[in-house]
Amino acid sequence: MKKKAINTSRTPVYRDAGFDLYNAEMASEAFSRENDPEREPDLYIYSRYRNPTVVAAEEEIMKLEESEWALLTQSGMSAIDTAVSIFHRGRETRPWLFFSEIYGGTITFAETILKQHRGLDIHSFSPKDEKYDLLSFESIVKSLQPEFVYIEAISNPMLIVPDVRTIIGIARKYGSKIIADNTFATPLLWKPLNDGADLVIHSATKYFSGHGNITAGVICGNDNYLMKAALNYRKYTGHMISADDAYRLHDQIQTLELRFNRQCINASMIASLLAGSEKIGKVWYPELAKHPTHNEASMLFGDKGFGGMVTFDFAGDTPEQKRSGRDQFIRLVEGKIRLIPSLGDPKTIILPVESVWGVKYPEPGMLRLSAGFENTGDLKDTIVSALNSIV
Ligand code: PLP
């Protein structure tokens, strides 16, 4: 009896580990076209290779990043591992250059797994006074000739926005590829591939999921050769996302624009409240004219917003006074703003910078805040009342 098609508007969760290939001829066809992106869905082979539910979610992300392809992985870290590892060509590998103000996990991954375990020639480029000097960047790229340059559009936790278009231009001039981690900016603020980046990665755990309930990552690109290399790497390292997670991510991405716009509005509101309070020392938010890369951010993002992250510290003449402001604030917002080490969640969350980064950042008492998409007025009341109560 012929199976009836179900008139569903969405791709269901295909939990099959392996797919029915019917006969030897079909099996040969499936395996011989394994890396073919145009393969028909009835030739799915094995879910670790490719899965229809995952492909449906990937197509949604391709629309957002305006990319030719997207590959979902089980975490942001596995997306990063995939994106960089496809440039590893044994002893022929040229140096890899990472901007220093990027996600701490990426830095540790580069210093331990890439440098110590794999013996790769890893370099780091640091800003001076919270700004990257692009003249010295050019001279480093010229002498190092790196295989790729790894950047983030909004850094963590100082929220530095480098002049990414100039950086991409310099990298391309010397034959280096560009990998951009676009987690903080999201494609709603910037689409790196349209500006000449070669690969874009996301921790989809953050804004793409937006509900703090999925761990996932994604790599996007336009180059078919890089796609095949990434597909192969994901397949043989087992970095593949599950169909269940891809299904939920697909659903949650539908509201990205609604959520992220509100998060930018809430972050902007919080940044201006904090900037006007005598209880606060310094505020880092790229929209503020005082932010060291305000001009770069305005040029890149235009009127689209400045992201959902705000970093700030507390007033005080001594480190103890600043930490006391921080600790009071954490206590005063308890139950409304939680201390969760993530970002992009529905509710506003905070993270004490010193507890995570130690002495890397000089201001004790710094808090990194990820604005949620809760009611702006309620959030404002919570923050104002906490600031008023700090002694
Ligand atoms: N990239 C950025 C900018 C991040 O903030 C994170 C995690 O916080 C990652 C990558 C790693 O992502 P995941 O935790 O999903 O592995």
mmCIF file of C-alpha atoms and ligand atoms in Angstrom:
data_model
loop_
_atom_site.group_PDB
_atom_site.id
_atom_site.type_symbol
_atom_site.label_atom_id
_atom_site.label_comp_id
_atom_site.label_asym_id
_atom_site.label_seq_id
_atom_site.Cartn_x
_atom_site.Cartn_y
_atom_site.Cartn_z
ATOM 1 C CA MET A 1 0.000 0.000 0.000
ATOM 2 C CA LYS A 2 1.359 3.449 -0.930
ATOM 3 C CA LYS A 3 2.101 5.634 2.113
ATOM 4 C CA LYS A 4 -0.043 8.767 2.341
ATOM 5 C CA ALA A 5 1.905 12.056 2.315
ATOM 6 C CA ILE A 6 1.169 14.228 5.355
ATOM 7 C CA ASN A 7 0.294 17.823 4.479
ATOM 8 C CA THR A 8 2.677 19.341 7.027
ATOM 9 C CA SER A 9 4.233 22.746 6.323
ATOM 10 C CA ARG A 10 7.467 21.936 8.134
ATOM 11 C CA THR A 11 10.165 19.315 7.936
ATOM 12 C CA PRO A 12 9.554 16.754 10.710
ATOM 13 C CA VAL A 13 12.186 15.398 13.081
ATOM 14 C CA TYR A 14 13.884 12.546 11.228
ATOM 15 C CA ARG A 15 15.489 10.552 14.007
ATOM 16 C CA ASP A 16 16.742 7.793 11.695
ATOM 17 C CA ALA A 17 20.399 6.998 12.328
ATOM 18 C CA GLY A 18 20.597 5.423 8.858
ATOM 19 C CA PHE A 19 18.245 5.801 5.887
ATOM 20 C CA ASP A 20 16.657 3.101 3.690
ATOM 21 C CA LEU A 21 18.642 2.757 0.468
ATOM 22 C CA TYR A 22 16.332 0.025 -0.930
ATOM 23 C CA ASN A 23 18.786 -1.876 -3.158
ATOM 24 C CA ALA A 24 22.448 -2.207 -4.112
ATOM 25 C CA GLU A 25 22.128 0.112 -7.092
ATOM 26 C CA MET A 26 20.596 2.861 -4.959
ATOM 27 C CA ALA A 27 23.243 2.295 -2.269
ATOM 28 C CA SER A 28 26.022 2.704 -4.876
ATOM 29 C CA GLU A 29 24.394 5.879 -6.180
ATOM 30 C CA ALA A 30 24.054 7.288 -2.662
ATOM 31 C CA PHE A 31 27.660 6.591 -1.669
ATOM 32 C CA SER A 32 29.151 7.781 -4.948
ATOM 33 C CA ARG A 33 27.422 11.165 -4.584
ATOM 34 C CA GLU A 34 28.105 11.500 -0.875
ATOM 35 C CA ASN A 35 29.580 15.016 -0.973
ATOM 36 C CA ASP A 36 27.212 16.353 -3.578
ATOM 37 C CA PRO A 37 25.277 19.318 -2.132
ATOM 38 C CA GLU A 38 22.578 18.892 -4.791
ATOM 39 C CA ARG A 39 21.792 15.338 -3.689
ATOM 40 C CA GLU A 40 18.100 14.468 -3.572
ATOM 41 C CA PRO A 41 16.635 13.849 -0.098
ATOM 42 C CA ASP A 42 15.860 10.191 -0.859
ATOM 43 C CA LEU A 43 19.585 9.647 -1.024
ATOM 44 C CA TYR A 44 20.283 10.530 2.576
ATOM 45 C CA ILE A 45 22.609 7.863 3.927
ATOM 46 C CA TYR A 46 23.380 8.277 7.591
ATOM 47 C CA SER A 47 22.452 11.061 10.018
ATOM 48 C CA ARG A 48 26.039 11.767 11.049
ATOM 49 C CA TYR A 49 26.676 12.690 7.374
ATOM 50 C CA ARG A 50 23.523 14.654 6.603
ATOM 51 C CA ASN A 51 19.974 14.683 7.875
ATOM 52 C CA PRO A 52 16.836 16.256 6.320
ATOM 53 C CA THR A 53 15.736 17.990 9.549
ATOM 54 C CA VAL A 54 19.221 19.471 9.896
ATOM 55 C CA VAL A 55 19.226 20.582 6.251
ATOM 56 C CA ALA A 56 15.884 22.383 6.752
ATOM 57 C CA ALA A 57 17.355 24.381 9.653
ATOM 58 C CA GLU A 58 20.542 25.047 7.665
ATOM 59 C CA GLU A 59 18.458 26.516 4.827
ATOM 60 C CA GLU A 60 16.935 28.974 7.284
ATOM 61 C CA ILE A 61 20.409 30.126 8.380
ATOM 62 C CA MET A 62 21.572 30.429 4.748
ATOM 63 C CA LYS A 63 18.776 32.965 4.206
ATOM 64 C CA LEU A 64 19.901 34.950 7.255
ATOM 65 C CA GLU A 65 23.611 35.053 6.373
ATOM 66 C CA GLU A 66 22.859 35.190 2.628
ATOM 67 C CA SER A 67 25.275 32.286 2.217
ATOM 68 C CA GLU A 68 25.476 29.537 -0.388
ATOM 69 C CA TRP A 69 25.737 26.893 2.302
ATOM 70 C CA ALA A 70 25.469 26.376 6.059
ATOM 71 C CA LEU A 71 26.457 23.390 8.167
ATOM 72 C CA LEU A 72 25.103 22.935 11.667
ATOM 73 C CA THR A 73 27.259 21.405 14.369
ATOM 74 C CA GLN A 74 26.634 20.264 17.927
ATOM 75 C CA SER A 75 28.184 23.402 19.508
ATOM 76 C CA GLY A 76 29.823 26.691 18.657
ATOM 77 C CA MET A 77 33.178 25.143 19.571
ATOM 78 C CA SER A 78 32.710 22.307 17.061
ATOM 79 C CA ALA A 79 31.867 24.922 14.408
ATOM 80 C CA ILE A 80 35.126 26.734 15.277
ATOM 81 C CA ASP A 81 37.102 23.477 15.237
ATOM 82 C CA THR A 82 35.671 22.643 11.810
ATOM 83 C CA ALA A 83 36.202 26.114 10.348
ATOM 84 C CA VAL A 84 39.880 26.320 11.311
ATOM 85 C CA SER A 85 40.840 22.646 10.914
ATOM 86 C CA ILE A 86 39.945 22.514 7.235
ATOM 87 C CA PHE A 87 42.939 24.826 6.690
ATOM 88 C CA HIS A 88 45.319 22.344 8.342
ATOM 89 C CA ARG A 89 47.474 20.767 5.645
ATOM 90 C CA GLY A 90 50.154 19.069 7.707
ATOM 91 C CA ARG A 91 53.608 20.640 7.450
ATOM 92 C CA GLU A 92 52.539 22.870 4.595
ATOM 93 C CA THR A 93 50.205 24.827 6.884
ATOM 94 C CA ARG A 94 51.070 28.502 7.060
ATOM 95 C CA PRO A 95 50.628 30.444 10.364
ATOM 96 C CA TRP A 96 47.132 31.200 11.684
ATOM 97 C CA LEU A 97 46.407 34.671 13.089
ATOM 98 C CA PHE A 98 43.724 35.242 15.750
ATOM 99 C CA PHE A 99 42.581 38.640 17.014
ATOM 100 C CA SER A 100 43.200 38.611 20.771
ATOM 101 C CA GLU A 101 39.831 40.035 21.896
ATOM 102 C CA ILE A 102 37.681 37.060 20.992
ATOM 103 C CA TYR A 103 35.751 34.439 22.953
ATOM 104 C CA GLY A 104 38.011 33.053 25.712
ATOM 105 C CA GLY A 105 37.179 29.454 24.776
ATOM 106 C CA THR A 106 38.499 30.092 21.255
ATOM 107 C CA ILE A 107 41.741 31.523 22.662
ATOM 108 C CA THR A 108 42.253 28.506 24.938
ATOM 109 C CA PHE A 109 41.375 26.139 22.078
ATOM 110 C CA ALA A 110 43.995 27.866 19.890
ATOM 111 C CA GLU A 111 46.669 27.842 22.594
ATOM 112 C CA THR A 112 46.137 24.271 23.768
ATOM 113 C CA ILE A 113 44.580 22.065 21.082
ATOM 114 C CA LEU A 114 45.949 23.887 18.039
ATOM 115 C CA LYS A 115 49.366 24.982 19.335
ATOM 116 C CA GLN A 116 50.317 22.382 21.944
ATOM 117 C CA HIS A 117 48.575 19.258 20.618
ATOM 118 C CA ARG A 118 48.668 19.842 16.879
ATOM 119 C CA GLY A 119 51.895 21.880 16.839
ATOM 120 C CA LEU A 120 50.420 24.641 14.680
ATOM 121 C CA ASP A 121 52.018 28.067 14.328
ATOM 122 C CA ILE A 122 49.440 30.219 16.152
ATOM 123 C CA HIS A 123 49.708 34.015 16.413
ATOM 124 C CA SER A 124 47.643 36.606 18.200
ATOM 125 C CA PHE A 125 47.030 40.281 17.382
ATOM 126 C CA SER A 126 46.150 42.590 20.308
ATOM 127 C CA PRO A 127 44.606 46.062 20.438
ATOM 128 C CA LYS A 128 46.252 49.096 22.041
ATOM 129 C CA ASP A 129 43.968 51.150 24.303
ATOM 130 C CA GLU A 130 40.936 49.110 23.254
ATOM 131 C CA LYS A 131 41.498 49.752 19.547
ATOM 132 C CA TYR A 132 43.236 47.717 16.858
ATOM 133 C CA ASP A 133 46.032 49.529 15.039
ATOM 134 C CA LEU A 134 45.468 48.477 11.452
ATOM 135 C CA LEU A 135 48.818 49.765 10.209
ATOM 136 C CA SER A 136 50.609 47.317 12.458
ATOM 137 C CA PHE A 137 48.030 44.675 11.478
ATOM 138 C CA GLU A 138 48.999 45.148 7.851
ATOM 139 C CA SER A 139 52.702 44.838 8.579
ATOM 140 C CA ILE A 140 52.098 41.619 10.584
ATOM 141 C CA VAL A 141 49.966 40.092 7.823
ATOM 142 C CA LYS A 142 52.573 41.110 5.254
ATOM 143 C CA SER A 143 55.415 39.418 7.110
ATOM 144 C CA LEU A 144 53.470 36.422 8.493
ATOM 145 C CA GLN A 145 51.380 35.622 5.386
ATOM 146 C CA PRO A 146 48.846 33.772 7.542
ATOM 147 C CA GLU A 147 46.614 31.076 6.101
ATOM 148 C CA PHE A 148 43.674 32.855 7.724
ATOM 149 C CA VAL A 149 42.809 35.724 10.050
ATOM 150 C CA TYR A 150 40.197 35.042 12.731
ATOM 151 C CA ILE A 151 38.015 37.945 13.902
ATOM 152 C CA GLU A 152 34.860 38.762 15.853
ATOM 153 C CA ALA A 153 32.671 41.749 14.895
ATOM 154 C CA ILE A 154 31.919 42.574 18.543
ATOM 155 C CA SER A 155 34.511 41.435 21.062
ATOM 156 C CA ASN A 156 33.926 39.915 24.456
ATOM 157 C CA PRO A 157 33.686 41.476 27.082
ATOM 158 C CA MET A 158 34.925 44.980 26.025
ATOM 159 C CA LEU A 159 32.622 45.022 22.970
ATOM 160 C CA ILE A 160 35.353 46.305 20.657
ATOM 161 C CA VAL A 161 34.092 46.626 17.078
ATOM 162 C CA PRO A 162 37.099 46.477 14.754
ATOM 163 C CA ASP A 163 37.049 48.077 11.316
ATOM 164 C CA VAL A 164 36.273 44.664 9.838
ATOM 165 C CA ARG A 165 35.973 45.861 6.240
ATOM 166 C CA THR A 166 39.515 47.271 6.257
ATOM 167 C CA ILE A 167 40.766 44.132 8.041
ATOM 168 C CA ILE A 168 39.195 41.897 5.382
ATOM 169 C CA GLY A 169 40.685 44.073 2.632
ATOM 170 C CA ILE A 170 44.179 43.774 4.150
ATOM 171 C CA ALA A 171 43.880 40.001 4.652
ATOM 172 C CA ARG A 172 42.744 39.470 1.071
ATOM 173 C CA LYS A 173 45.536 41.657 -0.275
ATOM 174 C CA TYR A 174 48.078 39.213 1.186
ATOM 175 C CA GLY A 175 46.182 36.048 0.227
ATOM 176 C CA SER A 176 44.809 35.230 3.701
ATOM 177 C CA LYS A 177 41.324 33.870 4.245
ATOM 178 C CA ILE A 178 39.000 35.461 6.814
ATOM 179 C CA ILE A 179 36.979 33.556 9.401
ATOM 180 C CA ALA A 180 34.455 35.710 11.293
ATOM 181 C CA ASP A 181 32.699 34.635 14.483
ATOM 182 C CA ASN A 182 29.453 36.571 14.110
ATOM 183 C CA THR A 183 27.758 35.330 17.305
ATOM 184 C CA PHE A 184 27.494 38.724 19.032
ATOM 185 C CA ALA A 185 26.514 40.819 15.980
ATOM 186 C CA THR A 186 24.231 38.263 14.293
ATOM 187 C CA PRO A 187 23.486 38.681 10.566
ATOM 188 C CA LEU A 188 20.946 41.326 11.573
ATOM 189 C CA LEU A 189 23.801 43.753 12.273
ATOM 190 C CA TRP A 190 26.429 42.465 9.839
ATOM 191 C CA LYS A 191 26.721 39.839 7.104
ATOM 192 C CA PRO A 192 30.463 39.069 6.872
ATOM 193 C CA LEU A 193 30.284 37.052 3.628
ATOM 194 C CA ASN A 194 28.858 40.058 1.778
ATOM 195 C CA ASP A 195 31.976 41.988 2.835
ATOM 196 C CA GLY A 196 34.379 39.319 1.605
ATOM 197 C CA ALA A 197 34.819 36.975 4.601
ATOM 198 C CA ASP A 198 35.358 33.339 3.624
ATOM 199 C CA LEU A 199 33.662 31.606 6.545
ATOM 200 C CA VAL A 200 31.211 32.760 9.198
ATOM 201 C CA ILE A 201 30.654 30.813 12.363
ATOM 202 C CA HIS A 202 28.104 31.185 15.155
ATOM 203 C CA SER A 203 27.559 29.779 18.543
ATOM 204 C CA ALA A 204 23.895 29.065 17.726
ATOM 205 C CA THR A 205 23.549 28.393 21.463
ATOM 206 C CA LYS A 206 23.215 32.159 21.804
ATOM 207 C CA TYR A 207 20.992 34.466 19.689
ATOM 208 C CA PHE A 208 19.969 31.876 17.053
ATOM 209 C CA SER A 209 18.508 29.620 19.744
ATOM 210 C CA GLY A 210 17.632 32.613 21.913
ATOM 211 C CA HIS A 211 16.083 30.584 24.711
ATOM 212 C CA GLY A 212 19.080 29.132 26.524
ATOM 213 C CA ASN A 213 17.879 25.607 25.776
ATOM 214 C CA ILE A 214 20.008 24.392 22.837
ATOM 215 C CA THR A 215 23.749 23.948 22.402
ATOM 216 C CA ALA A 216 24.611 24.286 18.707
ATOM 217 C CA GLY A 217 26.939 25.898 16.199
ATOM 218 C CA VAL A 218 26.985 26.681 12.504
ATOM 219 C CA ILE A 219 29.490 27.446 9.735
ATOM 220 C CA CYS A 220 28.387 29.354 6.637
ATOM 221 C CA GLY A 221 30.215 30.090 3.413
ATOM 222 C CA ASN A 222 29.971 30.501 -0.342
ATOM 223 C CA ASP A 223 32.960 28.505 -1.541
ATOM 224 C CA ASN A 224 32.082 24.968 -2.653
ATOM 225 C CA TYR A 225 35.567 23.617 -1.964
ATOM 226 C CA LEU A 226 35.408 24.846 1.662
ATOM 227 C CA MET A 227 31.883 23.394 1.982
ATOM 228 C CA LYS A 228 33.079 19.936 0.967
ATOM 229 C CA ALA A 229 36.041 20.135 3.337
ATOM 230 C CA ALA A 230 33.759 21.225 6.212
ATOM 231 C CA LEU A 231 31.159 18.547 5.410
ATOM 232 C CA ASN A 232 33.877 15.917 5.461
ATOM 233 C CA TYR A 233 35.363 17.218 8.704
ATOM 234 C CA ARG A 234 31.965 17.288 10.409
ATOM 235 C CA LYS A 235 31.282 13.767 9.214
ATOM 236 C CA TYR A 236 34.513 12.190 10.432
ATOM 237 C CA THR A 237 34.824 14.069 13.716
ATOM 238 C CA GLY A 238 31.151 13.452 14.520
ATOM 239 C CA HIS A 239 30.496 17.161 15.085
ATOM 240 C CA MET A 240 26.988 16.745 13.627
ATOM 241 C CA ILE A 241 24.007 18.277 15.473
ATOM 242 C CA SER A 242 21.057 16.014 16.375
ATOM 243 C CA ALA A 243 17.797 16.178 14.397
ATOM 244 C CA ASP A 244 15.902 17.082 17.586
ATOM 245 C CA ASP A 245 18.135 20.079 18.300
ATOM 246 C CA ALA A 246 18.038 21.160 14.643
ATOM 247 C CA TYR A 247 14.233 21.022 14.667
ATOM 248 C CA ARG A 248 13.966 23.201 17.770
ATOM 249 C CA LEU A 249 16.606 25.581 16.464
ATOM 250 C CA HIS A 250 14.690 25.893 13.183
ATOM 251 C CA ASP A 251 11.575 26.928 15.121
ATOM 252 C CA GLN A 252 13.388 29.324 17.431
ATOM 253 C CA ILE A 253 15.235 31.076 14.587
ATOM 254 C CA GLN A 254 11.851 32.245 13.242
ATOM 255 C CA THR A 255 11.728 34.828 16.031
ATOM 256 C CA LEU A 256 15.379 35.944 15.847
ATOM 257 C CA GLU A 257 14.602 39.365 14.401
ATOM 258 C CA LEU A 258 11.821 40.114 16.914
ATOM 259 C CA ARG A 259 13.961 38.990 19.828
ATOM 260 C CA PHE A 260 17.220 40.577 18.762
ATOM 261 C CA ASN A 261 15.653 43.951 17.960
ATOM 262 C CA ARG A 262 14.158 44.078 21.458
ATOM 263 C CA GLN A 263 17.477 42.948 22.948
ATOM 264 C CA CYS A 264 19.262 45.824 21.171
ATOM 265 C CA ILE A 265 16.619 48.274 22.439
ATOM 266 C CA ASN A 266 16.907 46.948 25.996
ATOM 267 C CA ALA A 267 20.721 47.005 25.909
ATOM 268 C CA SER A 268 20.702 50.579 24.646
ATOM 269 C CA MET A 269 18.263 51.595 27.406
ATOM 270 C CA ILE A 270 20.410 49.900 30.071
ATOM 271 C CA ALA A 271 23.651 51.431 28.721
ATOM 272 C CA SER A 272 22.258 54.973 28.865
ATOM 273 C CA LEU A 273 20.800 54.400 32.354
ATOM 274 C CA LEU A 274 24.141 53.128 33.620
ATOM 275 C CA ALA A 275 26.101 55.881 31.881
ATOM 276 C CA GLY A 276 23.991 58.480 33.720
ATOM 277 C CA SER A 277 24.327 56.929 37.176
ATOM 278 C CA GLU A 278 26.857 58.058 39.783
ATOM 279 C CA LYS A 279 26.916 54.473 41.140
ATOM 280 C CA ILE A 280 28.595 53.317 37.957
ATOM 281 C CA GLY A 281 32.261 53.756 36.983
ATOM 282 C CA LYS A 282 32.570 52.963 33.288
ATOM 283 C CA VAL A 283 30.183 51.583 30.661
ATOM 284 C CA TRP A 284 31.263 49.758 27.512
ATOM 285 C CA TYR A 285 28.556 49.830 24.826
ATOM 286 C CA PRO A 286 29.417 50.667 21.205
ATOM 287 C CA GLU A 287 26.475 53.053 20.851
ATOM 288 C CA LEU A 288 27.933 55.391 23.486
ATOM 289 C CA ALA A 289 30.044 58.154 21.965
ATOM 290 C CA LYS A 290 32.720 57.473 24.620
ATOM 291 C CA HIS A 291 33.205 53.847 23.513
ATOM 292 C CA PRO A 292 36.646 53.531 21.859
ATOM 293 C CA THR A 293 35.156 51.969 18.707
ATOM 294 C CA HIS A 294 31.896 53.940 18.540
ATOM 295 C CA ASN A 295 32.780 55.257 15.067
ATOM 296 C CA GLU A 296 33.640 51.809 13.690
ATOM 297 C CA ALA A 297 30.380 50.407 15.114
ATOM 298 C CA SER A 298 28.287 53.248 13.658
ATOM 299 C CA MET A 299 29.897 52.749 10.267
ATOM 300 C CA LEU A 300 29.340 48.981 10.288
ATOM 301 C CA PHE A 301 25.892 48.732 11.849
ATOM 302 C CA GLY A 302 24.330 51.997 10.643
ATOM 303 C CA ASP A 303 20.947 52.399 12.319
ATOM 304 C CA LYS A 304 20.395 48.664 12.888
ATOM 305 C CA GLY A 305 21.407 48.720 16.564
ATOM 306 C CA PHE A 306 24.548 48.079 18.604
ATOM 307 C CA GLY A 307 23.940 44.585 19.929
ATOM 308 C CA GLY A 308 22.488 43.128 23.098
ATOM 309 C CA MET A 309 25.599 43.147 25.292
ATOM 310 C CA VAL A 310 26.645 45.815 27.812
ATOM 311 C CA THR A 311 29.714 45.711 30.070
ATOM 312 C CA PHE A 312 30.115 48.057 33.038
ATOM 313 C CA ASP A 313 31.859 48.509 36.351
ATOM 314 C CA PHE A 314 30.970 50.285 39.565
ATOM 315 C CA ALA A 315 32.078 53.599 41.022
ATOM 316 C CA GLY A 316 34.668 53.542 43.794
ATOM 317 C CA ASP A 317 38.172 54.671 44.678
ATOM 318 C CA THR A 318 39.398 51.198 45.570
ATOM 319 C CA PRO A 319 38.973 47.716 44.057
ATOM 320 C CA GLU A 320 37.038 46.717 47.211
ATOM 321 C CA GLN A 321 34.517 49.541 46.736
ATOM 322 C CA LYS A 322 34.014 48.556 43.091
ATOM 323 C CA ARG A 323 33.531 44.887 44.000
ATOM 324 C CA SER A 324 31.114 45.924 46.741
ATOM 325 C CA GLY A 325 28.997 47.828 44.143
ATOM 326 C CA ARG A 326 29.008 44.727 41.947
ATOM 327 C CA ASP A 327 28.023 42.377 44.764
ATOM 328 C CA GLN A 328 25.230 44.661 45.952
ATOM 329 C CA PHE A 329 23.887 44.938 42.389
ATOM 330 C CA ILE A 330 23.880 41.139 41.984
ATOM 331 C CA ARG A 331 21.965 40.795 45.278
ATOM 332 C CA LEU A 332 19.523 43.615 44.472
ATOM 333 C CA VAL A 333 18.439 42.184 41.104
ATOM 334 C CA GLU A 334 18.273 38.604 42.414
ATOM 335 C CA GLY A 335 15.403 36.577 40.942
ATOM 336 C CA LYS A 336 14.966 39.037 38.059
ATOM 337 C CA ILE A 337 18.456 39.112 36.557
ATOM 338 C CA ARG A 338 20.335 35.873 37.035
ATOM 339 C CA LEU A 339 24.029 35.130 36.956
ATOM 340 C CA ILE A 340 24.171 32.728 33.999
ATOM 341 C CA PRO A 341 27.381 32.216 31.969
ATOM 342 C CA SER A 342 25.794 32.530 28.535
ATOM 343 C CA LEU A 343 24.137 35.237 26.429
ATOM 344 C CA GLY A 344 21.204 35.869 24.122
ATOM 345 C CA ASP A 345 18.715 34.361 26.579
ATOM 346 C CA PRO A 346 15.067 35.570 26.881
ATOM 347 C CA LYS A 347 15.752 37.227 30.231
ATOM 348 C CA THR A 348 18.582 39.610 31.031
ATOM 349 C CA ILE A 349 21.570 37.786 32.544
ATOM 350 C CA ILE A 350 24.893 38.923 33.988
ATOM 351 C CA LEU A 351 28.400 37.547 34.466
ATOM 352 C CA PRO A 352 31.150 38.945 36.747
ATOM 353 C CA VAL A 353 34.125 39.495 34.430
ATOM 354 C CA GLU A 354 36.771 39.001 37.134
ATOM 355 C CA SER A 355 35.395 35.541 38.051
ATOM 356 C CA VAL A 356 35.790 34.372 34.443
ATOM 357 C CA TRP A 357 38.791 36.266 33.060
ATOM 358 C CA GLY A 358 40.731 36.830 36.301
ATOM 359 C CA VAL A 359 43.069 39.822 36.107
ATOM 360 C CA LYS A 360 43.030 40.095 32.287
ATOM 361 C CA TYR A 361 40.722 43.121 32.526
ATOM 362 C CA PRO A 362 41.953 45.792 34.909
ATOM 363 C CA GLU A 363 38.676 47.102 36.330
ATOM 364 C CA PRO A 364 37.572 44.986 39.279
ATOM 365 C CA GLY A 365 33.818 44.784 39.699
ATOM 366 C CA MET A 366 33.107 44.615 35.970
ATOM 367 C CA LEU A 367 29.864 42.901 34.972
ATOM 368 C CA ARG A 368 29.009 41.686 31.489
ATOM 369 C CA LEU A 369 25.283 41.919 30.841
ATOM 370 C CA SER A 370 23.292 40.203 28.107
ATOM 371 C CA ALA A 371 20.016 42.062 27.615
ATOM 372 C CA GLY A 372 16.958 39.858 27.346
ATOM 373 C CA PHE A 373 13.807 40.571 25.389
ATOM 374 C CA GLU A 374 11.596 41.067 28.420
ATOM 375 C CA ASN A 375 9.356 44.138 28.774
ATOM 376 C CA THR A 376 11.572 47.240 28.512
ATOM 377 C CA GLY A 377 9.700 49.148 31.224
ATOM 378 C CA ASP A 378 9.915 46.293 33.751
ATOM 379 C CA LEU A 379 13.612 45.869 33.057
ATOM 380 C CA LYS A 380 14.202 49.588 33.479
ATOM 381 C CA ASP A 381 12.388 49.527 36.866
ATOM 382 C CA THR A 382 14.574 46.623 38.043
ATOM 383 C CA ILE A 383 17.821 48.390 37.107
ATOM 384 C CA VAL A 384 16.784 51.839 38.412
ATOM 385 C CA SER A 385 15.671 50.376 41.722
ATOM 386 C CA ALA A 386 18.948 48.431 42.096
ATOM 387 C CA LEU A 387 21.069 51.479 41.253
ATOM 388 C CA ASN A 388 19.129 53.635 43.740
ATOM 389 C CA SER A 389 19.687 51.080 46.507
ATOM 390 C CA ILE A 390 23.461 50.656 46.121
ATOM 391 C CA VAL A 391 25.248 52.382 49.008
HETATM 392 N N1 PLP B 1 31.835 32.091 20.006
HETATM 393 C C1 PLP B 1 31.420 32.996 20.903
HETATM 394 C C2 PLP B 1 31.490 34.444 20.557
HETATM 395 C C3 PLP B 1 30.941 32.589 22.146
HETATM 396 O O1 PLP B 1 30.533 33.506 23.046
HETATM 397 C C4 PLP B 1 30.906 31.194 22.453
HETATM 398 C C5 PLP B 1 30.430 30.715 23.757
HETATM 399 O O2 PLP B 1 30.182 31.462 24.659
HETATM 400 C C6 PLP B 1 31.347 30.287 21.488
HETATM 401 C C7 PLP B 1 31.796 30.768 20.272
HETATM 402 C C8 PLP B 1 31.311 28.810 21.751
HETATM 403 O O3 PLP B 1 30.006 28.348 21.575
HETATM 404 P P1 PLP B 1 29.367 27.088 22.335
HETATM 405 O O4 PLP B 1 29.320 27.391 23.778
HETATM 406 O O5 PLP B 1 28.036 26.943 21.675
HETATM 407 O O6 PLP B 1 30.259 25.926 22.029
#
